[in-house]
mmCIF file of C-alpha atoms and ligand atoms in Angstrom:
data_model
loop_
_atom_site.group_PDB
_atom_site.id
_atom_site.type_symbol
_atom_site.label_atom_id
_atom_site.label_comp_id
_atom_site.label_asym_id
_atom_site.label_seq_id
_atom_site.Cartn_x
_atom_site.Cartn_y
_atom_site.Cartn_z
ATOM 1 C CA MET A 1 11.565 -93.678 41.221
ATOM 2 C CA TYR A 2 8.847 -91.843 43.146
ATOM 3 C CA PHE A 3 5.833 -90.968 40.979
ATOM 4 C CA GLU A 4 3.174 -90.079 43.512
ATOM 5 C CA ILE A 5 3.454 -86.278 43.465
ATOM 6 C CA SER A 6 1.574 -84.674 40.601
ATOM 7 C CA GLU A 7 3.733 -83.350 37.795
ATOM 8 C CA GLU A 8 2.243 -79.898 38.175
ATOM 9 C CA ARG A 9 3.204 -79.736 41.856
ATOM 10 C CA GLN A 10 6.717 -80.860 41.081
ATOM 11 C CA LYS A 11 7.059 -78.037 38.597
ATOM 12 C CA THR A 12 5.588 -75.334 40.786
ATOM 13 C CA HIS A 13 6.952 -76.393 44.122
ATOM 14 C CA TYR A 14 10.095 -78.422 43.712
ATOM 15 C CA GLY A 15 11.799 -76.459 40.945
ATOM 16 C CA GLY A 16 11.171 -79.340 38.535
ATOM 17 C CA ASN A 17 13.023 -81.907 40.686
ATOM 18 C CA MET A 18 11.479 -85.254 41.494
ATOM 19 C CA LYS A 19 10.462 -85.314 45.121
ATOM 20 C CA GLU A 20 12.204 -88.380 46.409
ATOM 21 C CA PHE A 21 11.238 -88.360 50.063
ATOM 22 C CA ILE A 22 8.315 -87.284 52.181
ATOM 23 C CA ASP A 23 10.215 -85.333 54.818
ATOM 24 C CA LEU A 24 8.475 -85.235 58.192
ATOM 25 C CA ARG A 25 11.592 -84.619 60.299
ATOM 26 C CA SER A 26 10.982 -80.927 60.868
ATOM 27 C CA ASP A 27 9.190 -77.858 59.532
ATOM 28 C CA THR A 28 12.634 -76.337 58.924
ATOM 29 C CA VAL A 29 13.227 -78.443 55.783
ATOM 30 C CA THR A 30 10.963 -76.443 53.456
ATOM 31 C CA GLN A 31 12.160 -75.077 50.101
ATOM 32 C CA PRO A 32 11.441 -71.415 49.283
ATOM 33 C CA THR A 33 8.580 -71.314 46.755
ATOM 34 C CA PRO A 34 9.118 -69.696 43.322
ATOM 35 C CA ALA A 35 7.028 -66.667 44.441
ATOM 36 C CA MET A 36 9.150 -66.291 47.583
ATOM 37 C CA ARG A 37 12.332 -66.486 45.530
ATOM 38 C CA LYS A 38 10.942 -63.781 43.236
ATOM 39 C CA ALA A 39 10.274 -61.529 46.248
ATOM 40 C CA MET A 40 13.847 -62.144 47.430
ATOM 41 C CA ALA A 41 15.366 -61.373 44.044
ATOM 42 C CA GLY A 42 13.523 -58.065 43.820
ATOM 43 C CA ALA A 43 14.230 -56.897 47.385
ATOM 44 C CA LYS A 44 15.697 -53.428 47.939
ATOM 45 C CA VAL A 45 18.728 -53.783 50.203
ATOM 46 C CA GLY A 46 21.281 -51.736 52.135
ATOM 47 C CA ASP A 47 23.764 -52.237 54.965
ATOM 48 C CA ASP A 48 21.685 -53.356 57.922
ATOM 49 C CA VAL A 49 24.504 -52.819 60.424
ATOM 50 C CA PHE A 50 24.076 -49.140 59.552
ATOM 51 C CA GLY A 51 20.286 -49.627 59.824
ATOM 52 C CA GLU A 52 20.028 -48.892 56.094
ATOM 53 C CA ASP A 53 18.349 -51.979 54.710
ATOM 54 C CA PRO A 54 14.794 -50.913 53.831
ATOM 55 C CA THR A 55 13.499 -54.479 53.584
ATOM 56 C CA VAL A 56 14.922 -55.465 56.982
ATOM 57 C CA ASN A 57 13.437 -52.270 58.452
ATOM 58 C CA ALA A 58 10.052 -53.096 56.919
ATOM 59 C CA LEU A 59 10.158 -56.637 58.316
ATOM 60 C CA GLN A 60 11.110 -55.374 61.790
ATOM 61 C CA GLU A 61 8.254 -52.852 61.771
ATOM 62 C CA LYS A 62 5.811 -55.470 60.546
ATOM 63 C CA VAL A 63 6.734 -57.975 63.268
ATOM 64 C CA ALA A 64 6.775 -55.322 66.022
ATOM 65 C CA SER A 65 3.282 -54.322 64.942
ATOM 66 C CA LEU A 66 2.006 -57.938 64.757
ATOM 67 C CA LEU A 67 3.307 -58.500 68.278
ATOM 68 C CA GLY A 68 2.162 -55.142 69.650
ATOM 69 C CA LYS A 69 5.705 -54.203 70.740
ATOM 70 C CA GLU A 70 7.728 -51.000 70.347
ATOM 71 C CA GLY A 71 10.438 -52.675 68.321
ATOM 72 C CA ALA A 72 11.823 -55.825 66.723
ATOM 73 C CA ILE A 73 15.249 -56.856 65.463
ATOM 74 C CA PHE A 74 16.130 -59.346 62.728
ATOM 75 C CA VAL A 75 18.589 -62.103 63.659
ATOM 76 C CA PRO A 76 19.801 -65.193 61.769
ATOM 77 C CA THR A 77 18.296 -67.973 63.932
ATOM 78 C CA GLY A 78 15.799 -68.822 66.649
ATOM 79 C CA THR A 79 18.683 -69.906 68.854
ATOM 80 C CA MET A 80 20.303 -66.485 68.548
ATOM 81 C CA ALA A 81 16.942 -64.808 69.212
ATOM 82 C CA ASN A 82 16.491 -66.751 72.457
ATOM 83 C CA GLN A 83 20.088 -66.356 73.593
ATOM 84 C CA LEU A 84 20.195 -62.624 72.865
ATOM 85 C CA SER A 85 16.983 -62.224 74.841
ATOM 86 C CA ILE A 86 18.357 -64.138 77.830
ATOM 87 C CA LYS A 87 21.632 -62.176 77.657
ATOM 88 C CA SER A 88 19.784 -58.864 77.484
ATOM 89 C CA HIS A 89 17.533 -59.627 80.477
ATOM 90 C CA THR A 90 20.201 -60.957 82.857
ATOM 91 C CA GLN A 91 23.574 -60.504 84.583
ATOM 92 C CA PRO A 92 26.080 -63.355 85.123
ATOM 93 C CA GLY A 93 25.091 -65.350 88.215
ATOM 94 C CA ASP A 94 21.355 -64.868 87.721
ATOM 95 C CA GLU A 95 18.899 -67.727 87.411
ATOM 96 C CA VAL A 96 16.326 -68.354 84.691
ATOM 97 C CA VAL A 97 13.209 -70.451 85.340
ATOM 98 C CA ILE A 98 12.449 -72.701 82.365
ATOM 99 C CA GLU A 99 10.545 -75.877 81.554
ATOM 100 C CA ALA A 100 12.681 -79.037 81.640
ATOM 101 C CA SER A 101 12.032 -80.133 78.040
ATOM 102 C CA SER A 102 12.314 -76.635 76.530
ATOM 103 C CA HIS A 103 14.323 -75.835 73.422
ATOM 104 C CA ALA A 104 16.509 -73.135 75.000
ATOM 105 C CA TYR A 105 17.611 -75.511 77.766
ATOM 106 C CA ASN A 106 18.068 -78.709 75.734
ATOM 107 C CA PHE A 107 18.846 -77.840 72.141
ATOM 108 C CA GLU A 108 20.881 -74.646 72.003
ATOM 109 C CA GLY A 109 24.287 -76.169 72.634
ATOM 110 C CA GLY A 110 24.655 -74.974 76.221
ATOM 111 C CA ALA A 111 24.726 -71.402 74.894
ATOM 112 C CA THR A 112 23.134 -69.822 77.948
ATOM 113 C CA GLY A 113 25.903 -70.890 80.334
ATOM 114 C CA ALA A 114 28.606 -70.070 77.793
ATOM 115 C CA LEU A 115 27.324 -66.693 76.596
ATOM 116 C CA SER A 116 25.327 -65.247 79.494
ATOM 117 C CA GLY A 117 26.890 -66.930 82.543
ATOM 118 C CA VAL A 118 23.477 -67.634 84.047
ATOM 119 C CA GLN A 119 21.987 -70.919 85.206
ATOM 120 C CA PHE A 120 18.605 -72.538 84.611
ATOM 121 C CA TYR A 121 16.148 -73.667 87.275
ATOM 122 C CA LEU A 122 14.138 -76.480 85.689
ATOM 123 C CA VAL A 123 10.410 -76.882 86.212
ATOM 124 C CA ASN A 124 8.466 -79.912 84.943
ATOM 125 C CA GLY A 125 5.469 -79.059 82.815
ATOM 126 C CA VAL A 126 2.659 -81.083 81.301
ATOM 127 C CA ARG A 127 3.553 -81.357 77.610
ATOM 128 C CA GLY A 128 5.802 -78.363 78.177
ATOM 129 C CA ILE A 129 3.205 -76.164 79.853
ATOM 130 C CA MET A 130 4.158 -74.936 83.343
ATOM 131 C CA GLU A 131 1.746 -74.139 86.149
ATOM 132 C CA PRO A 132 2.094 -70.674 87.704
ATOM 133 C CA SER A 133 2.291 -72.373 91.133
ATOM 134 C CA SER A 134 5.370 -74.398 90.021
ATOM 135 C CA ILE A 135 7.026 -71.205 88.809
ATOM 136 C CA GLU A 136 6.239 -69.508 92.110
ATOM 137 C CA GLU A 137 7.937 -72.380 93.976
ATOM 138 C CA ALA A 138 11.004 -71.976 91.758
ATOM 139 C CA ILE A 139 11.590 -68.310 92.634
ATOM 140 C CA ARG A 140 14.537 -68.017 95.036
ATOM 141 C CA PRO A 141 14.281 -66.158 98.326
ATOM 142 C CA LEU A 142 16.315 -62.947 98.558
ATOM 143 C CA ASP A 143 19.268 -64.417 100.413
ATOM 144 C CA HIS A 144 22.913 -64.122 99.415
ATOM 145 C CA HIS A 145 23.291 -67.925 99.339
ATOM 146 C CA PHE A 146 21.034 -68.109 96.303
ATOM 147 C CA PRO A 147 21.257 -66.982 92.719
ATOM 148 C CA VAL A 148 18.963 -64.095 91.810
ATOM 149 C CA THR A 149 15.889 -65.304 89.915
ATOM 150 C CA LYS A 150 15.617 -62.857 87.040
ATOM 151 C CA LEU A 151 13.695 -64.347 84.143
ATOM 152 C CA VAL A 152 10.986 -66.873 83.263
ATOM 153 C CA CYS A 153 11.140 -68.478 79.784
ATOM 154 C CA LEU A 154 8.024 -69.867 78.142
ATOM 155 C CA GLU A 155 7.759 -71.751 74.828
ATOM 156 C CA ASN A 156 4.579 -71.429 72.739
ATOM 157 C CA THR A 157 3.959 -73.701 70.899
ATOM 158 C CA HIS A 158 6.082 -76.193 72.788
ATOM 159 C CA ASN A 159 8.247 -78.314 70.510
ATOM 160 C CA ARG A 160 8.842 -81.349 72.755
ATOM 161 C CA GLY A 161 5.348 -80.946 74.180
ATOM 162 C CA SER A 162 4.099 -82.135 70.749
ATOM 163 C CA GLY A 163 3.344 -78.597 69.557
ATOM 164 C CA SER A 164 1.208 -77.857 72.624
ATOM 165 C CA VAL A 165 -0.294 -74.379 72.990
ATOM 166 C CA TYR A 166 -0.018 -72.279 76.163
ATOM 167 C CA PRO A 167 -3.539 -71.345 77.242
ATOM 168 C CA ILE A 168 -3.655 -67.534 77.162
ATOM 169 C CA GLU A 169 -5.049 -67.421 80.715
ATOM 170 C CA LYS A 170 -2.052 -69.378 81.985
ATOM 171 C CA MET A 171 0.299 -66.965 80.256
ATOM 172 C CA ARG A 172 -1.534 -64.056 81.853
ATOM 173 C CA ASN A 173 -1.269 -65.635 85.327
ATOM 174 C CA ILE A 174 2.443 -66.317 84.838
ATOM 175 C CA TYR A 175 3.068 -62.769 83.627
ATOM 176 C CA GLU A 176 1.201 -61.266 86.591
ATOM 177 C CA LEU A 177 3.165 -63.461 88.976
ATOM 178 C CA ALA A 178 6.426 -62.397 87.313
ATOM 179 C CA GLN A 179 5.503 -58.723 87.517
ATOM 180 C CA ASN A 180 4.574 -59.018 91.195
ATOM 181 C CA ARG A 181 7.907 -60.679 91.930
ATOM 182 C CA GLY A 182 10.041 -58.318 89.809
ATOM 183 C CA LEU A 183 10.867 -60.917 87.133
ATOM 184 C CA ARG A 184 10.931 -60.607 83.358
ATOM 185 C CA VAL A 185 9.240 -63.046 80.962
ATOM 186 C CA HIS A 186 10.715 -64.180 77.645
ATOM 187 C CA LEU A 187 8.530 -66.068 75.190
ATOM 188 C CA ASP A 188 10.182 -68.471 72.752
ATOM 189 C CA GLY A 189 7.565 -68.072 70.053
ATOM 190 C CA ALA A 190 9.425 -69.932 67.301
ATOM 191 C CA ARG A 191 5.988 -71.312 66.382
ATOM 192 C CA LEU A 192 3.775 -68.599 67.881
ATOM 193 C CA TRP A 193 2.099 -68.318 64.456
ATOM 194 C CA ASN A 194 0.928 -71.914 64.814
ATOM 195 C CA ALA A 195 -0.512 -71.184 68.267
ATOM 196 C CA ALA A 196 -2.369 -68.150 66.910
ATOM 197 C CA VAL A 197 -3.814 -70.003 63.928
ATOM 198 C CA ALA A 198 -4.844 -72.998 66.057
ATOM 199 C CA THR A 199 -6.662 -70.940 68.691
ATOM 200 C CA GLY A 200 -7.702 -67.710 66.971
ATOM 201 C CA VAL A 201 -5.845 -65.773 69.711
ATOM 202 C CA LYS A 202 -3.825 -63.043 67.948
ATOM 203 C CA PRO A 203 0.007 -63.028 68.207
ATOM 204 C CA HIS A 204 -0.109 -59.640 70.005
ATOM 205 C CA GLU A 205 -2.554 -61.050 72.564
ATOM 206 C CA TYR A 206 -0.023 -63.746 73.486
ATOM 207 C CA ALA A 207 2.865 -61.273 73.268
ATOM 208 C CA GLN A 208 1.300 -58.850 75.764
ATOM 209 C CA TYR A 209 2.164 -61.394 78.477
ATOM 210 C CA ALA A 210 5.899 -61.369 77.753
ATOM 211 C CA ASP A 211 8.570 -58.658 77.948
ATOM 212 C CA SER A 212 10.376 -60.137 74.972
ATOM 213 C CA VAL A 213 9.246 -62.498 72.243
ATOM 214 C CA SER A 214 11.303 -64.424 69.716
ATOM 215 C CA VAL A 215 9.591 -65.601 66.545
ATOM 216 C CA CYS A 216 10.900 -67.666 63.619
ATOM 217 C CA LEU A 217 10.293 -67.291 59.892
ATOM 218 C CA SER A 218 12.160 -70.472 59.005
ATOM 219 C CA LYS A 219 9.825 -73.029 60.614
ATOM 220 C CA GLY A 220 6.224 -73.465 59.431
ATOM 221 C CA LEU A 221 6.283 -70.169 57.512
ATOM 222 C CA GLY A 222 8.758 -71.632 55.053
ATOM 223 C CA ALA A 223 11.370 -68.852 54.788
ATOM 224 C CA PRO A 224 14.944 -70.070 54.264
ATOM 225 C CA MET A 225 16.216 -68.396 57.451
ATOM 226 C CA GLY A 226 15.595 -65.671 59.989
ATOM 227 C CA SER A 227 14.056 -64.901 63.351
ATOM 228 C CA LEU A 228 13.201 -61.733 65.240
ATOM 229 C CA VAL A 229 13.300 -60.576 68.834
ATOM 230 C CA SER A 230 10.687 -58.034 69.839
ATOM 231 C CA GLY A 231 10.179 -55.926 72.923
ATOM 232 C CA SER A 232 10.468 -52.362 74.218
ATOM 233 C CA LYS A 233 12.732 -49.842 72.434
ATOM 234 C CA THR A 234 15.240 -49.912 75.304
ATOM 235 C CA PHE A 235 15.313 -53.704 75.293
ATOM 236 C CA ILE A 236 15.800 -53.897 71.514
ATOM 237 C CA ASP A 237 18.649 -51.396 71.773
ATOM 238 C CA ARG A 238 20.359 -53.741 74.250
ATOM 239 C CA VAL A 239 19.724 -56.729 71.967
ATOM 240 C CA HIS A 240 21.182 -54.732 69.060
ATOM 241 C CA ARG A 241 24.430 -54.274 70.973
ATOM 242 C CA PHE A 242 24.694 -57.980 71.854
ATOM 243 C CA ARG A 243 23.702 -59.021 68.316
ATOM 244 C CA LYS A 244 26.893 -57.323 67.104
ATOM 245 C CA MET A 245 28.871 -58.974 69.912
ATOM 246 C CA PHE A 246 27.465 -62.450 69.048
ATOM 247 C CA GLY A 247 28.342 -61.950 65.377
ATOM 248 C CA GLY A 248 24.772 -61.605 64.175
ATOM 249 C CA GLY A 249 25.024 -58.153 62.559
ATOM 250 C CA MET A 250 24.229 -58.797 58.905
ATOM 251 C CA ARG A 251 24.683 -56.568 55.873
ATOM 252 C CA GLN A 252 22.371 -56.770 52.797
ATOM 253 C CA ALA A 253 20.045 -58.992 54.790
ATOM 254 C CA GLY A 254 17.002 -57.632 52.965
ATOM 255 C CA ILE A 255 17.417 -60.529 50.518
ATOM 256 C CA VAL A 256 16.314 -62.933 53.260
ATOM 257 C CA ALA A 257 14.081 -60.453 55.107
ATOM 258 C CA ALA A 258 12.008 -60.280 51.890
ATOM 259 C CA ALA A 259 11.341 -64.009 52.207
ATOM 260 C CA GLY A 260 10.125 -63.362 55.765
ATOM 261 C CA ILE A 261 7.755 -60.596 54.662
ATOM 262 C CA TYR A 262 6.446 -62.842 51.899
ATOM 263 C CA ALA A 263 5.956 -65.688 54.379
ATOM 264 C CA LEU A 264 4.055 -63.487 56.848
ATOM 265 C CA ASP A 265 1.792 -62.257 54.043
ATOM 266 C CA HIS A 266 1.124 -65.631 52.407
ATOM 267 C CA HIS A 267 1.966 -68.558 54.655
ATOM 268 C CA VAL A 268 0.326 -67.892 58.011
ATOM 269 C CA LYS A 269 -3.306 -68.800 57.287
ATOM 270 C CA ARG A 270 -2.317 -72.032 55.585
ATOM 271 C CA LEU A 271 -0.744 -73.344 58.821
ATOM 272 C CA GLN A 272 -4.245 -74.663 59.448
ATOM 273 C CA GLU A 273 -3.587 -77.257 56.718
ATOM 274 C CA ASP A 274 -0.455 -78.402 58.560
ATOM 275 C CA HIS A 275 -2.487 -78.758 61.755
ATOM 276 C CA GLN A 276 -5.145 -80.819 59.967
ATOM 277 C CA ASN A 277 -2.436 -82.998 58.421
ATOM 278 C CA ALA A 278 -0.809 -83.554 61.823
ATOM 279 C CA LYS A 279 -4.178 -84.552 63.301
ATOM 280 C CA ARG A 280 -4.750 -86.977 60.411
ATOM 281 C CA LEU A 281 -1.318 -88.529 61.047
ATOM 282 C CA ALA A 282 -2.132 -88.924 64.749
ATOM 283 C CA MET A 283 -5.535 -90.494 64.033
ATOM 284 C CA GLY A 284 -3.981 -92.931 61.556
ATOM 285 C CA LEU A 285 -1.092 -93.869 63.853
ATOM 286 C CA LYS A 286 -3.372 -94.408 66.830
ATOM 287 C CA ASP A 287 -4.869 -97.485 65.161
ATOM 288 C CA MET A 288 -1.544 -99.090 64.272
ATOM 289 C CA LYS A 289 0.028 -102.014 66.094
ATOM 290 C CA GLY A 290 2.289 -101.073 69.022
ATOM 291 C CA THR A 291 1.888 -97.295 68.836
ATOM 292 C CA SER A 292 0.711 -95.100 71.676
ATOM 293 C CA ILE A 293 -0.618 -91.642 70.910
ATOM 294 C CA ASN A 294 -3.491 -89.439 72.001
ATOM 295 C CA PRO A 295 -4.662 -87.409 68.967
ATOM 296 C CA ASP A 296 -6.222 -84.851 71.346
ATOM 297 C CA HIS A 297 -2.673 -83.927 72.337
ATOM 298 C CA VAL A 298 -1.858 -82.913 68.757
ATOM 299 C CA GLU A 299 -2.879 -79.251 68.797
ATOM 300 C CA THR A 300 -0.714 -77.870 65.972
ATOM 301 C CA ASN A 301 1.844 -79.330 63.522
ATOM 302 C CA ILE A 302 3.935 -81.655 65.721
ATOM 303 C CA VAL A 303 3.139 -85.305 66.384
ATOM 304 C CA ILE A 304 5.127 -87.239 68.997
ATOM 305 C CA PHE A 305 4.287 -90.893 69.604
ATOM 306 C CA ASP A 306 5.607 -93.864 71.526
ATOM 307 C CA ILE A 307 6.465 -97.154 69.827
ATOM 308 C CA SER A 308 7.656 -99.218 72.835
ATOM 309 C CA GLN A 309 4.963 -101.870 72.249
ATOM 310 C CA THR A 310 6.230 -102.598 68.720
ATOM 311 C CA GLY A 311 9.279 -104.405 70.146
ATOM 312 C CA LYS A 312 11.485 -102.174 67.959
ATOM 313 C CA THR A 313 13.516 -99.092 68.792
ATOM 314 C CA ALA A 314 12.698 -95.678 67.381
ATOM 315 C CA SER A 315 15.962 -95.727 65.378
ATOM 316 C CA GLN A 316 15.022 -99.043 63.761
ATOM 317 C CA ILE A 317 11.689 -97.571 62.706
ATOM 318 C CA VAL A 318 13.393 -94.419 61.398
ATOM 319 C CA GLU A 319 15.661 -96.613 59.236
ATOM 320 C CA ALA A 320 12.782 -98.798 58.001
ATOM 321 C CA MET A 321 10.731 -95.710 57.079
ATOM 322 C CA LYS A 322 13.729 -94.267 55.247
ATOM 323 C CA GLU A 323 13.757 -97.381 53.089
ATOM 324 C CA GLU A 324 10.127 -96.486 52.349
ATOM 325 C CA ARG A 325 11.188 -92.930 51.432
ATOM 326 C CA VAL A 326 9.632 -91.266 54.452
ATOM 327 C CA LEU A 327 12.004 -89.297 56.696
ATOM 328 C CA ILE A 328 11.121 -89.107 60.406
ATOM 329 C CA LEU A 329 13.007 -88.309 63.612
ATOM 330 C CA ALA A 330 13.734 -90.407 66.715
ATOM 331 C CA THR A 331 13.532 -88.135 69.766
ATOM 332 C CA GLY A 332 14.133 -90.881 72.334
ATOM 333 C CA LYS A 333 14.667 -94.649 72.461
ATOM 334 C CA THR A 334 10.966 -95.272 71.894
ATOM 335 C CA LEU A 335 9.744 -91.841 70.792
ATOM 336 C CA ILE A 336 9.252 -90.602 67.242
ATOM 337 C CA ARG A 337 8.497 -87.052 66.102
ATOM 338 C CA LEU A 338 6.725 -86.048 62.894
ATOM 339 C CA VAL A 339 6.279 -82.443 61.810
ATOM 340 C CA THR A 340 3.949 -81.264 59.042
ATOM 341 C CA HIS A 341 4.775 -78.235 56.891
ATOM 342 C CA LEU A 342 4.452 -76.330 53.642
ATOM 343 C CA ASP A 343 6.054 -79.044 51.526
ATOM 344 C CA VAL A 344 3.858 -81.886 52.789
ATOM 345 C CA THR A 345 0.443 -82.349 51.183
ATOM 346 C CA ARG A 346 -2.587 -84.324 52.387
ATOM 347 C CA GLU A 347 -1.707 -86.792 49.633
ATOM 348 C CA ASP A 348 1.771 -87.194 51.208
ATOM 349 C CA ILE A 349 0.179 -87.844 54.608
ATOM 350 C CA GLU A 350 -1.958 -90.678 53.251
ATOM 351 C CA ILE A 351 1.106 -92.181 51.542
ATOM 352 C CA ALA A 352 3.169 -91.861 54.735
ATOM 353 C CA LEU A 353 0.434 -93.589 56.758
ATOM 354 C CA LYS A 354 0.336 -96.476 54.267
ATOM 355 C CA ARG A 355 4.090 -96.875 54.646
ATOM 356 C CA PHE A 356 3.891 -96.692 58.461
ATOM 357 C CA ARG A 357 1.297 -99.478 58.304
ATOM 358 C CA LYS A 358 3.707 -101.563 56.255
ATOM 359 C CA VAL A 359 6.665 -100.950 58.601
ATOM 360 C CA LEU A 360 4.775 -101.344 61.886
ATOM 361 C CA GLY A 361 3.047 -104.476 60.562
HETATM 362 C C1 PLP B 1 10.841 -73.928 70.056
HETATM 363 C C2 PLP B 1 12.095 -73.616 69.318
HETATM 364 N N1 PLP B 1 12.830 -72.560 69.691
HETATM 365 C C3 PLP B 1 13.959 -72.231 69.063
HETATM 366 C C4 PLP B 1 14.425 -72.970 68.001
HETATM 367 C C5 PLP B 1 15.740 -72.607 67.362
HETATM 368 O O1 PLP B 1 15.634 -72.176 66.058
HETATM 369 P P1 PLP B 1 16.908 -72.210 65.073
HETATM 370 O O2 PLP B 1 16.987 -73.620 64.573
HETATM 371 O O3 PLP B 1 16.543 -71.231 64.005
HETATM 372 O O4 PLP B 1 18.099 -71.819 65.834
HETATM 373 C C6 PLP B 1 13.706 -74.093 67.571
HETATM 374 C C7 PLP B 1 14.187 -74.888 66.436
HETATM 375 O O5 PLP B 1 13.588 -75.849 66.012
HETATM 376 C C8 PLP B 1 12.512 -74.426 68.256
HETATM 377 O O6 PLP B 1 11.790 -75.501 67.921
#
């Protein structure tokens, strides 16, 4: 039995259940808090396919305003938000410039080829961040042999880049380049809130350098589901059409939109705690036998480290940590990812580090 979480926290945060595991696999594993559930239960709802759900409409207006865009549209997942954006910016046969370790290229089930009929041109970044010069090299000449380069996709923060933040200046340079070359920019901002909290740059300041932005409510913000795409009115109208086509038109979705509004009102500032916890994890891991990690590279809530010098594989360490009631993720043969979030306290981090010390010897 696991007794290390205070009784009070169990009651308020885990619905009275014993917390068996410290779950560092992802920031998507959070449970809605009692206050969030209350907001959901009391939400006014209507049929959102008819545009009649007042809570969905309020969420869309709120996000459009936070991102400084004309409109926003609520969709079930971050994957759908990215794929609808790509679909709405392109025609079959076009090419999309994207970083090689990005989410939309690697972890969305090949959706872009299947649903939009476009191909990716991969650019290597440094922890996911691309140089404008590399993007410029990727743009195809206007020649009928080549696909038409139509879109550049950025990811901020960058998941596989260990939660790295795009410097705002770099985004500006990329956006100017794209405008000069007649390209559109889509920003996968699943964790844009983390970037904003880490740097003090406002979400709308990042968003001004993208034609469309997808943001998630179900990651660090702790809502049970939901993402939004934002952009110009004309663009959102196009996304609305494809949302229906992709099967993402929801009905009384205000129930979940209310969780998103609650999360935006109450869970953004506290992301700072997740960032501090991630840094603490990185500092602790740095001193352990066989690990390789640079804590300076941990800018937000994602920690990725190498364990090749331990003589074990990442999967073996995942299994050993599971025995110790800490859940972590192998993202390569010798790479492990940890993500901090709403349901992980500083106390949990210290316990997890103790258990890592035990497992890594
Ligand atoms: C950067 C990024 N984009 C998009 C997504 C997709 O979100 P969803 O799981 O809601 O489809 C994720 C999920 O973790 C992500 O990390």
